[in-house]
CSV table of C-alpha atoms in Angstrom, one decimal:
chain,number,residue,atom,x,y,z
A,1,MET,CA,-12.3,-80.3,136.1
A,2,ARG,CA,-9.6,-77.8,136.2
A,3,GLY,CA,-8.2,-79.4,139.3
A,4,ASP,CA,-7.9,-82.9,137.2
A,5,SER,CA,-6.2,-81.0,134.2
A,6,SER,CA,-3.5,-79.8,136.7
A,7,ARG,CA,-3.1,-82.8,138.6
A,8,THR,CA,-2.5,-84.1,135.1
A,9,SER,CA,0.0,-81.8,134.0
A,10,SER,CA,1.7,-81.7,137.8
A,11,LYS,CA,2.0,-85.9,136.9
A,12,LEU,CA,3.7,-84.9,134.0
A,13,LEU,CA,6.2,-82.3,134.6
A,14,LYS,CA,7.1,-85.1,137.5
A,15,TYR,CA,7.5,-87.8,134.9
A,16,LEU,CA,9.6,-85.9,132.3
A,17,LEU,CA,12.3,-84.7,135.8
A,18,VAL,CA,12.5,-88.0,136.7
A,19,LEU,CA,13.5,-89.1,132.8
A,20,TYR,CA,15.7,-86.5,132.4
A,21,VAL,CA,17.9,-87.3,135.9
A,22,ALA,CA,17.8,-91.0,134.7
A,23,GLY,CA,19.0,-89.3,131.0
A,24,SER,CA,21.8,-87.7,132.8
A,25,LEU,CA,23.1,-90.6,135.3
A,26,PHE,CA,22.9,-93.1,132.1
A,27,TYR,CA,25.1,-90.0,130.1
A,28,SER,CA,27.7,-89.5,133.2
A,29,THR,CA,28.2,-93.3,133.3
A,30,ALA,CA,29.0,-93.5,129.7
A,31,HIS,CA,31.0,-91.3,129.4
A,32,LEU,CA,33.3,-92.7,132.2
A,33,LEU,CA,33.0,-96.2,130.4
A,34,GLY,CA,33.9,-94.6,127.5
A,35,LEU,CA,30.9,-95.3,125.9
A,36,PHE,CA,30.7,-92.3,124.1
A,37,ASN,CA,34.0,-90.3,122.7
A,38,ALA,CA,33.9,-86.7,124.9
A,39,PRO,CA,35.2,-84.0,123.1
A,40,ASN,CA,36.4,-82.4,126.0
A,41,SER,CA,39.2,-84.4,128.3
A,42,SER,CA,39.7,-81.9,131.1
A,43,THR,CA,35.8,-82.7,132.9
A,44,LYS,CA,36.1,-81.4,136.4
A,45,ARG,CA,34.4,-84.5,138.1
A,46,ILE,CA,34.2,-87.9,136.2
A,47,SER,CA,31.6,-90.5,138.1
A,48,PRO,CA,33.9,-94.0,139.5
A,49,ARG,CA,33.3,-97.0,137.5
A,50,SER,CA,31.0,-99.7,139.6
A,51,THR,CA,32.6,-101.6,142.4
A,52,ASP,CA,31.8,-105.2,141.0
A,53,GLN,CA,33.7,-103.9,137.6
A,54,VAL,CA,37.4,-104.2,138.1
A,55,SER,CA,39.5,-103.3,134.5
A,56,SER,CA,43.3,-104.8,133.1
A,57,VAL,CA,45.5,-101.5,132.3
A,58,SER,CA,44.9,-102.5,129.2
A,59,GLN,CA,41.2,-102.1,129.1
A,60,LEU,CA,41.0,-98.9,131.5
A,61,GLN,CA,43.2,-97.5,128.8
A,62,GLN,CA,40.3,-98.6,125.9
A,63,GLN,CA,38.0,-97.2,128.2
A,64,TYR,CA,39.1,-93.4,128.1
A,65,LEU,CA,40.4,-93.9,124.7
A,66,GLY,CA,38.0,-91.2,123.1
A,67,SER,CA,38.7,-88.4,120.7
A,68,GLN,CA,41.0,-86.1,122.5
A,69,ARG,CA,44.1,-85.1,120.6
A,70,VAL,CA,46.7,-83.0,121.2
A,71,THR,CA,47.4,-80.4,118.4
A,72,PHE,CA,50.5,-78.4,117.9
A,73,ASP,CA,50.7,-75.1,116.4
A,74,THR,CA,51.9,-75.4,113.2
A,75,SER,CA,50.9,-74.4,109.3
A,76,ASN,CA,49.5,-77.6,109.2
A,77,ASP,CA,47.5,-78.4,112.8
A,78,LEU,CA,49.2,-81.3,113.5
A,79,SER,CA,47.2,-83.1,115.4
A,80,LEU,CA,47.7,-86.5,117.6
A,81,PRO,CA,46.0,-88.9,119.9
A,82,GLU,CA,46.6,-87.8,123.9
A,83,ASP,CA,47.6,-91.9,124.6
A,84,LEU,CA,50.2,-91.5,121.9
A,85,VAL,CA,51.9,-88.1,122.9
A,86,LEU,CA,52.0,-89.6,127.1
A,87,SER,CA,53.1,-92.3,126.6
A,88,LYS,CA,56.6,-90.8,124.8
A,89,VAL,CA,56.7,-88.1,127.4
A,90,PHE,CA,56.8,-91.1,130.2
A,91,SER,CA,58.2,-93.3,127.6
A,92,ASP,CA,60.9,-93.9,130.7
A,93,ALA,CA,59.0,-95.0,133.0
A,94,MET,CA,57.7,-98.5,133.6
A,95,GLY,CA,54.3,-99.4,131.6
A,96,PRO,CA,52.1,-99.9,130.5
A,97,SER,CA,50.6,-97.1,132.2
A,98,LYS,CA,47.4,-95.4,132.0
A,99,VAL,CA,47.7,-91.8,132.6
A,100,ILE,CA,44.8,-89.6,133.2
A,101,PRO,CA,45.5,-85.7,133.1
A,102,TYR,CA,43.2,-83.5,135.3
A,103,TYR,CA,40.8,-86.4,136.5
A,104,PHE,CA,39.4,-83.6,138.6
A,105,LYS,CA,40.7,-80.0,137.8
A,106,ALA,CA,40.6,-77.0,140.2
A,107,THR,CA,38.3,-73.9,139.2
A,108,GLU,CA,40.3,-71.4,140.6
A,109,ARG,CA,42.4,-69.2,138.5
A,110,PHE,CA,45.9,-67.8,139.4
A,111,ASP,CA,48.7,-65.6,138.4
A,112,GLN,CA,51.1,-67.0,136.2
A,113,GLU,CA,53.8,-66.0,138.4
A,114,GLU,CA,52.5,-68.2,141.3
A,115,VAL,CA,54.0,-71.4,142.9
A,116,THR,CA,52.1,-74.5,142.2
A,117,ILE,CA,52.9,-77.6,144.7
A,118,SER,CA,53.9,-80.4,142.7
A,119,THR,CA,53.6,-83.7,144.9
A,120,LEU,CA,52.5,-87.0,144.5
A,121,VAL,CA,50.2,-89.0,146.9
A,122,THR,CA,48.9,-92.3,147.4
A,123,HIS,CA,45.8,-93.9,148.8
A,124,ASN,CA,47.3,-93.8,152.3
A,125,ARG,CA,47.7,-90.0,152.7
A,126,PHE,CA,44.8,-88.2,150.9
A,127,LYS,CA,43.8,-86.8,154.7
A,128,VAL,CA,47.2,-85.6,154.8
A,129,LEU,CA,46.6,-83.8,151.0
A,130,SER,CA,43.1,-82.2,151.9
A,131,ARG,CA,44.2,-80.4,154.7
A,132,LEU,CA,47.7,-79.1,152.0
A,133,ALA,CA,45.0,-77.9,149.8
A,134,SER,CA,43.2,-75.9,152.7
A,135,HIS,CA,46.1,-74.4,154.2
A,136,TYR,CA,47.9,-73.6,151.2
A,137,LYS,CA,44.9,-72.2,149.0
A,138,GLY,CA,46.9,-71.7,146.4
A,139,PRO,CA,47.7,-74.3,142.9
A,140,VAL,CA,48.4,-77.5,144.1
A,141,SER,CA,49.0,-80.4,140.6
A,142,VAL,CA,49.2,-83.3,141.8
A,143,ALA,CA,50.2,-87.1,140.6
A,144,ILE,CA,48.1,-90.2,142.4
A,145,HIS,CA,49.0,-93.7,142.0
A,146,VAL,CA,46.2,-96.1,141.2
A,147,ASN,CA,46.6,-99.5,141.7
A,148,ASP,CA,45.5,-101.6,139.1
A,149,ASP,CA,44.5,-104.5,141.2
A,150,GLU,CA,41.1,-105.2,143.6
A,151,SER,CA,41.9,-102.4,145.7
A,152,LYS,CA,41.5,-100.1,142.4
A,153,GLN,CA,37.6,-99.1,143.0
A,154,THR,CA,38.9,-98.2,147.0
A,155,ILE,CA,40.8,-96.0,145.8
A,156,LEU,CA,38.3,-93.9,143.3
A,157,ARG,CA,35.7,-94.3,145.9
A,158,ASP,CA,37.5,-93.0,148.7
A,159,LEU,CA,39.2,-89.8,145.8
A,160,HIS,CA,35.7,-88.7,145.0
A,161,GLN,CA,34.7,-88.7,148.8
A,162,LEU,CA,37.8,-86.9,149.3
A,163,TYR,CA,36.3,-83.9,146.7
A,164,GLU,CA,33.0,-83.9,148.3
A,165,ASP,CA,34.3,-83.6,152.1
A,166,ASN,CA,36.4,-80.7,151.1
A,167,PRO,CA,35.5,-77.9,148.5
A,168,ASP,CA,38.8,-76.6,149.0
A,169,MET,CA,40.0,-79.9,146.6
A,170,GLY,CA,38.4,-78.6,143.5
A,171,ARG,CA,39.1,-75.2,144.0
A,172,TYR,CA,42.4,-75.4,144.2
A,173,VAL,CA,44.0,-79.2,143.3
A,174,ASP,CA,44.5,-80.1,139.5
A,175,LEU,CA,44.1,-83.7,140.5
A,176,HIS,CA,45.8,-87.0,137.7
A,177,LEU,CA,45.6,-90.8,138.1
A,178,VAL,CA,48.2,-92.5,137.4
A,179,VAL,CA,46.5,-96.4,137.1
A,180,ASP,CA,48.9,-99.3,136.5
A,181,LYS,CA,50.7,-102.6,138.4
A,182,PHE,CA,53.7,-100.7,139.5
A,183,ASP,CA,54.2,-99.1,142.9
A,184,ARG,CA,56.9,-96.4,143.8
A,185,GLN,CA,57.4,-94.9,140.9
A,186,PHE,CA,58.2,-91.7,142.7
A,187,ASN,CA,60.4,-90.1,139.7
A,188,MET,CA,57.7,-90.9,137.0
A,189,TRP,CA,54.7,-89.5,139.4
A,190,ARG,CA,56.9,-86.2,139.5
A,191,ASN,CA,57.0,-85.4,136.8
A,192,VAL,CA,53.7,-85.8,136.2
A,193,ALA,CA,52.4,-83.3,138.3
A,194,LYS,CA,54.8,-81.3,137.3
A,195,PHE,CA,53.7,-81.9,133.5
A,196,PHE,CA,50.4,-80.5,134.2
A,197,ALA,CA,50.9,-77.8,136.4
A,198,ARG,CA,49.7,-74.9,135.1
A,199,SER,CA,51.9,-71.8,136.8
A,200,ASP,CA,55.4,-70.2,135.5
A,201,TYR,CA,56.9,-72.1,138.8
A,202,ILE,CA,56.7,-75.2,141.0
A,203,ILE,CA,57.3,-76.4,144.6
A,204,MET,CA,58.7,-80.0,144.4
A,205,LEU,CA,57.4,-81.1,147.5
A,206,ASP,CA,56.5,-84.3,149.2
A,207,VAL,CA,52.7,-84.6,151.0
A,208,ASP,CA,54.3,-84.7,154.5
A,209,PHE,CA,55.6,-81.6,155.0
A,210,TYR,CA,53.6,-78.9,156.7
A,211,LEU,CA,54.1,-75.1,155.2
A,212,CYS,CA,55.2,-73.4,158.0
A,213,THR,CA,55.3,-70.0,156.4
A,214,ASP,CA,53.6,-68.4,153.6
A,215,PHE,CA,56.8,-68.5,151.1
A,216,ARG,CA,55.1,-67.1,148.5
A,217,GLN,CA,54.5,-63.5,150.0
A,218,SER,CA,58.5,-64.1,151.1
A,219,LEU,CA,59.1,-64.2,147.5
A,220,LYS,CA,57.0,-61.0,146.4
A,221,LYS,CA,58.8,-59.1,148.9
A,222,ASN,CA,61.7,-60.0,147.8
A,223,PRO,CA,63.1,-58.8,144.5
A,224,GLN,CA,66.1,-60.6,144.2
A,225,LEU,CA,65.2,-64.2,144.5
A,226,MET,CA,62.1,-63.4,142.0
A,227,ASP,CA,64.6,-62.4,139.6
A,228,VAL,CA,67.0,-66.0,140.4
A,229,LEU,CA,63.4,-67.4,139.7
A,230,ARG,CA,62.8,-66.0,136.4
A,231,SER,CA,66.1,-65.7,134.9
A,232,GLY,CA,65.8,-69.8,135.0
A,233,ARG,CA,69.1,-70.3,136.8
A,234,GLY,CA,68.2,-70.3,140.1
A,235,ALA,CA,66.5,-72.3,142.7
A,236,VAL,CA,65.4,-71.2,145.6
A,237,VAL,CA,65.7,-74.3,148.8
A,238,ILE,CA,62.6,-73.9,151.7
A,239,PRO,CA,64.5,-75.5,154.9
A,240,ALA,CA,63.4,-78.6,156.3
A,241,PHE,CA,63.1,-79.4,159.8
A,242,GLU,CA,62.1,-82.2,161.6
A,243,PHE,CA,61.3,-82.9,165.3
A,244,ILE,CA,63.7,-85.3,167.2
A,245,GLN,CA,60.7,-87.4,168.9
A,246,GLU,CA,58.1,-88.7,166.6
A,247,ALA,CA,55.7,-88.1,169.1
A,248,ASP,CA,56.4,-84.2,168.4
A,249,GLY,CA,56.0,-84.3,165.1
A,250,GLU,CA,52.4,-85.8,164.6
A,251,ASP,CA,50.2,-82.4,165.7
A,252,TRP,CA,50.9,-80.3,163.2
A,253,ARG,CA,48.8,-77.0,164.8
A,254,LEU,CA,51.7,-77.3,167.5
A,255,PHE,CA,54.2,-76.5,165.0
A,256,PRO,CA,56.0,-72.9,164.8
A,257,THR,CA,54.7,-70.5,162.2
A,258,ASN,CA,57.8,-68.1,161.8
A,259,LYS,CA,61.7,-68.2,162.3
A,260,PRO,CA,61.8,-66.7,165.8
A,261,ASP,CA,59.9,-69.3,167.6
A,262,LEU,CA,61.4,-71.7,165.9
A,263,MET,CA,64.7,-71.3,167.2
A,264,ASP,CA,63.2,-71.1,170.5
A,265,ILE,CA,62.9,-75.2,169.8
A,266,VAL,CA,66.0,-75.4,168.3
A,267,GLN,CA,68.2,-74.1,171.1
A,268,THR,CA,66.2,-77.0,173.3
A,269,ASP,CA,67.5,-79.1,170.7
A,270,LYS,CA,64.2,-80.5,170.0
A,271,ILE,CA,64.0,-80.0,166.4
A,272,ASP,CA,66.4,-80.4,163.6
A,273,MET,CA,67.2,-80.7,159.8
A,274,PHE,CA,65.5,-82.7,158.3
A,275,HIS,CA,66.7,-86.2,158.6
A,276,ARG,CA,70.1,-85.0,160.4
A,277,SER,CA,71.4,-88.7,160.7
A,278,TRP,CA,71.4,-88.1,157.1
A,279,LYS,CA,73.5,-84.8,156.9
A,280,ARG,CA,74.4,-85.0,153.5
A,281,GLY,CA,71.0,-85.4,151.8
A,282,HIS,CA,70.0,-81.8,153.7
A,283,GLY,CA,73.2,-80.5,155.1
A,284,SER,CA,74.5,-78.5,151.7
A,285,THR,CA,72.2,-75.7,152.9
A,286,ASP,CA,74.3,-75.3,155.9
A,287,TYR,CA,71.4,-74.5,158.6
A,288,GLU,CA,74.0,-73.0,161.0
A,289,LYS,CA,74.5,-70.5,158.8
A,290,TRP,CA,70.7,-70.0,158.1
A,291,TYR,CA,70.0,-69.6,161.6
A,292,LYS,CA,71.9,-66.4,161.5
A,293,SER,CA,70.9,-65.2,158.1
A,294,THR,CA,68.4,-62.4,157.2
A,295,GLU,CA,68.7,-62.6,153.3
A,296,PRO,CA,69.0,-65.3,150.6
A,297,TYR,CA,72.5,-67.0,150.2
A,298,LYS,CA,74.0,-69.1,147.5
A,299,VAL,CA,74.6,-72.7,148.1
A,300,VAL,CA,78.3,-73.1,147.8
A,301,ASP,CA,79.2,-77.3,149.3
A,302,TYR,CA,76.6,-79.0,146.9
A,303,ASN,CA,77.2,-82.7,147.1
A,304,TYR,CA,75.1,-85.4,145.1
A,305,SER,CA,72.8,-87.2,147.6
A,306,TYR,CA,71.7,-83.2,148.5
A,307,GLU,CA,67.6,-83.4,147.9
A,308,PRO,CA,66.0,-80.0,149.6
A,309,TYR,CA,62.9,-78.9,148.7
A,310,VAL,CA,62.8,-76.1,145.8
A,311,ILE,CA,61.1,-73.4,144.1
A,312,PHE,CA,62.1,-73.7,140.4
A,313,LYS,CA,60.7,-72.5,136.7
A,314,LYS,CA,58.7,-75.5,135.5
A,315,GLU,CA,59.8,-73.9,131.9
A,316,GLY,CA,63.4,-75.2,130.5
A,317,THR,CA,64.5,-77.2,134.1
A,318,PRO,CA,65.4,-81.3,133.8
A,319,TRP,CA,62.2,-83.8,133.9
A,320,CYS,CA,62.9,-86.6,136.8
A,321,ASP,CA,64.7,-89.6,135.6
A,322,GLU,CA,62.1,-92.4,135.7
A,323,ARG,CA,64.2,-94.9,135.8
A,324,PHE,CA,64.6,-94.9,139.5
A,325,ILE,CA,62.5,-97.2,141.1
A,326,GLY,CA,61.5,-97.0,144.8
A,327,TYR,CA,63.0,-95.6,148.1
A,328,GLY,CA,66.4,-93.8,147.5
A,329,ALA,CA,68.7,-91.3,145.3
A,330,ASN,CA,65.1,-90.9,143.2
A,331,LYS,CA,64.8,-87.1,144.4
A,332,ALA,CA,68.9,-86.9,145.0
A,333,ALA,CA,68.8,-87.5,141.0
A,334,CYS,CA,66.2,-84.7,139.7
A,335,LEU,CA,68.1,-82.3,141.8
A,336,TYR,CA,71.5,-83.3,140.8
A,337,GLU,CA,70.4,-82.8,136.9
A,338,ILE,CA,68.8,-79.6,137.4
A,339,TYR,CA,72.3,-78.3,139.3
A,340,LEU,CA,74.4,-80.0,136.2
A,341,ALA,CA,71.7,-77.9,133.8
A,342,GLY,CA,73.3,-74.8,135.4
A,343,ILE,CA,70.7,-73.8,137.9
A,344,ASP,CA,72.4,-72.9,141.8
A,345,TYR,CA,70.3,-73.0,144.9
A,346,TRP,CA,70.0,-70.2,146.6
A,347,VAL,CA,68.3,-70.3,150.1
A,348,SER,CA,65.3,-69.1,151.7
A,349,PRO,CA,66.4,-67.0,155.3
A,350,ASP,CA,62.9,-66.8,156.7
A,351,ASP,CA,60.6,-69.5,155.2
A,352,PHE,CA,60.4,-73.4,156.4
A,353,LEU,CA,59.0,-76.7,156.7
A,354,ILE,CA,58.3,-79.1,159.0
A,355,HIS,CA,57.9,-82.8,159.0
A,356,GLN,CA,54.5,-84.2,159.5
A,357,THR,CA,55.3,-87.5,161.2
A,358,HIS,CA,54.8,-90.7,158.8
A,359,HIS,CA,56.1,-94.3,159.2
A,360,TYR,CA,57.4,-96.1,156.6
A,361,PRO,CA,58.3,-99.6,155.5
A,362,GLU,CA,61.4,-99.9,156.8
A,363,ASP,CA,62.6,-103.3,155.4
A,364,THR,CA,61.4,-102.5,151.6
A,365,ARG,CA,63.3,-98.8,151.6
A,366,ALA,CA,66.1,-100.8,152.6
A,367,LYS,CA,66.3,-103.0,149.9
A,368,GLU,CA,65.7,-100.3,147.5
A,369,ARG,CA,68.1,-98.4,148.5
A,370,LYS,CA,70.9,-100.5,147.8
A,371,TYR,CA,69.5,-100.9,144.5
A,372,ASN,CA,68.8,-97.4,143.4
A,373,LYS,CA,72.6,-96.6,145.0
A,374,LYS,CA,74.5,-98.8,142.2
A,375,LEU,CA,72.2,-97.0,139.5
A,376,TYR,CA,72.7,-93.3,140.9
A,377,ASP,CA,76.5,-94.2,140.7
A,378,TYR,CA,75.9,-94.9,136.7
A,379,TYR,CA,73.7,-91.8,136.4
A,380,ARG,CA,75.8,-89.6,137.4
A,381,GLU,CA,78.5,-90.7,135.1
A,382,GLU,CA,75.8,-91.2,132.3
A,383,ALA,CA,74.4,-87.2,133.4
A,384,CYS,CA,77.8,-85.7,133.9
A,385,LEU,CA,79.0,-86.9,129.8
A,386,ARG,CA,75.6,-85.7,128.3
A,387,TYR,CA,75.3,-82.0,129.4
A,388,ALA,CA,79.3,-81.9,128.9
A,389,ARG,CA,78.6,-83.0,125.5
A,390,MET,CA,75.7,-80.6,125.2
A,391,MET,CA,77.8,-78.1,126.6
A,392,VAL,CA,80.8,-78.3,124.1
A,393,ALA,CA,77.8,-78.5,121.3
A,394,SER,CA,76.0,-75.7,122.4
A,395,GLY,CA,79.3,-73.4,123.1
A,396,ASP,CA,78.2,-72.7,126.6
A,397,TRP,CA,81.5,-74.9,127.7
A,398,GLN,CA,83.6,-71.7,128.7
A,399,THR,CA,80.8,-69.7,130.1
A,400,ASP,CA,79.3,-69.9,133.7
A,401,ARG,CA,76.0,-72.3,132.8
A,402,ALA,CA,78.9,-75.7,133.2
A,403,ASP,CA,80.3,-74.5,135.7
A,404,ASN,CA,78.6,-76.7,137.9
A,405,VAL,CA,79.0,-79.6,135.4
A,406,LYS,CA,83.3,-78.6,135.9
A,407,ARG,CA,82.8,-78.8,139.8
A,408,GLU,CA,80.8,-81.7,140.3
A,409,CYS,CA,81.7,-84.0,137.7
A,410,ALA,CA,85.5,-83.3,138.2
A,411,LYS,CA,85.2,-85.8,141.3
A,412,ILE,CA,84.4,-88.7,138.7
A,413,LYS,CA,87.2,-90.6,138.4
A,414,GLY,CA,88.3,-90.4,134.4
A,415,PHE,CA,86.0,-87.5,133.5
A,416,ASN,CA,88.3,-84.8,132.9
A,417,ASP,CA,90.7,-87.1,130.0
A,418,VAL,CA,87.5,-87.7,128.4
A,419,ILE,CA,86.2,-83.9,127.8
A,420,ALA,CA,89.9,-83.0,127.0
A,421,LYS,CA,89.3,-85.3,124.4
A,422,ILE,CA,85.9,-83.7,122.8
A,423,GLN,CA,86.6,-80.5,123.5
């Protein structure tokens, strides 16, 4: 009799356990689909929707439209829907888009003066992102573009598998989704990654670059560069390199990890500045000077095509102009506006990055560069006039903060004549 009672209790416990598991699965699925209004939008993990369900952007917006709100610390505690706030934050981008911040949220906590890698990643570079997380072991804020088409479920499934395969992704990476039908909105994606970064400083990095040295330790040992960053008036350039033969850049495990070893390869002419055929892109770093330098130095030969990889203060720095869609001038425009804002570029003497060989769709790049070149010409004139007017109005025009605007914008025909009339 006692044995029968024990077996009955055991069956009852198993039955209750099955009900609990089934209920948990139902709640998780319902939370993802928006059936319940979850009060917390920063859930660490969200299960993907079933593979047979393909939603439009508007449907996806409704699925994720819960009770998430942004509260402003005012006397009236103003509270607005998160979707409304984000639609304004990224209003210059093509839309409709659905931005889902912290789709995965890193569990590690870091000092505010850490440097967050701010980057963007597409489906074909997921493995490179995973490798970066394990190598850096520091905060990463990444925008992931999810195409709103039949590939969406595959992208989400592979993304979840990435987190299952590498625990470092869950520890270090804040991941934000951008779901829409618009490819290569690189500057909008950069802004998403920067906006949700959780430290005082970021490095705007392309995921294909391998971190050969520990620039975080270099900064800690160099009070001059840290003072530059804290002031908000300087950004630190990490010089970028590329192997001449693409095959030499495929195995990151063979890359040099200190400056003397790098210099040995430089002497053999097997490696050079990144994109050496387009010297305007990185030439202002002055690689010949860097080879001999043991101290940080200021970039003095800036040009508007300069697009180095830089560490800078998140707060108070300009955002990337989201009108640049596709390849060409998009990152240069980000760096141009940072420069006009009165932020100088300082080169780290011992740190460097190396590009991991990655093949690009050259036909697409050539067409988009042509369109973006025209946009960039107009944009530079607009940015120069905008910053000049702001600095005149704020009383900064006669200070050193305006030096970069005066020097760079004077190259634009008619600029000085216009400024003379508004002073």
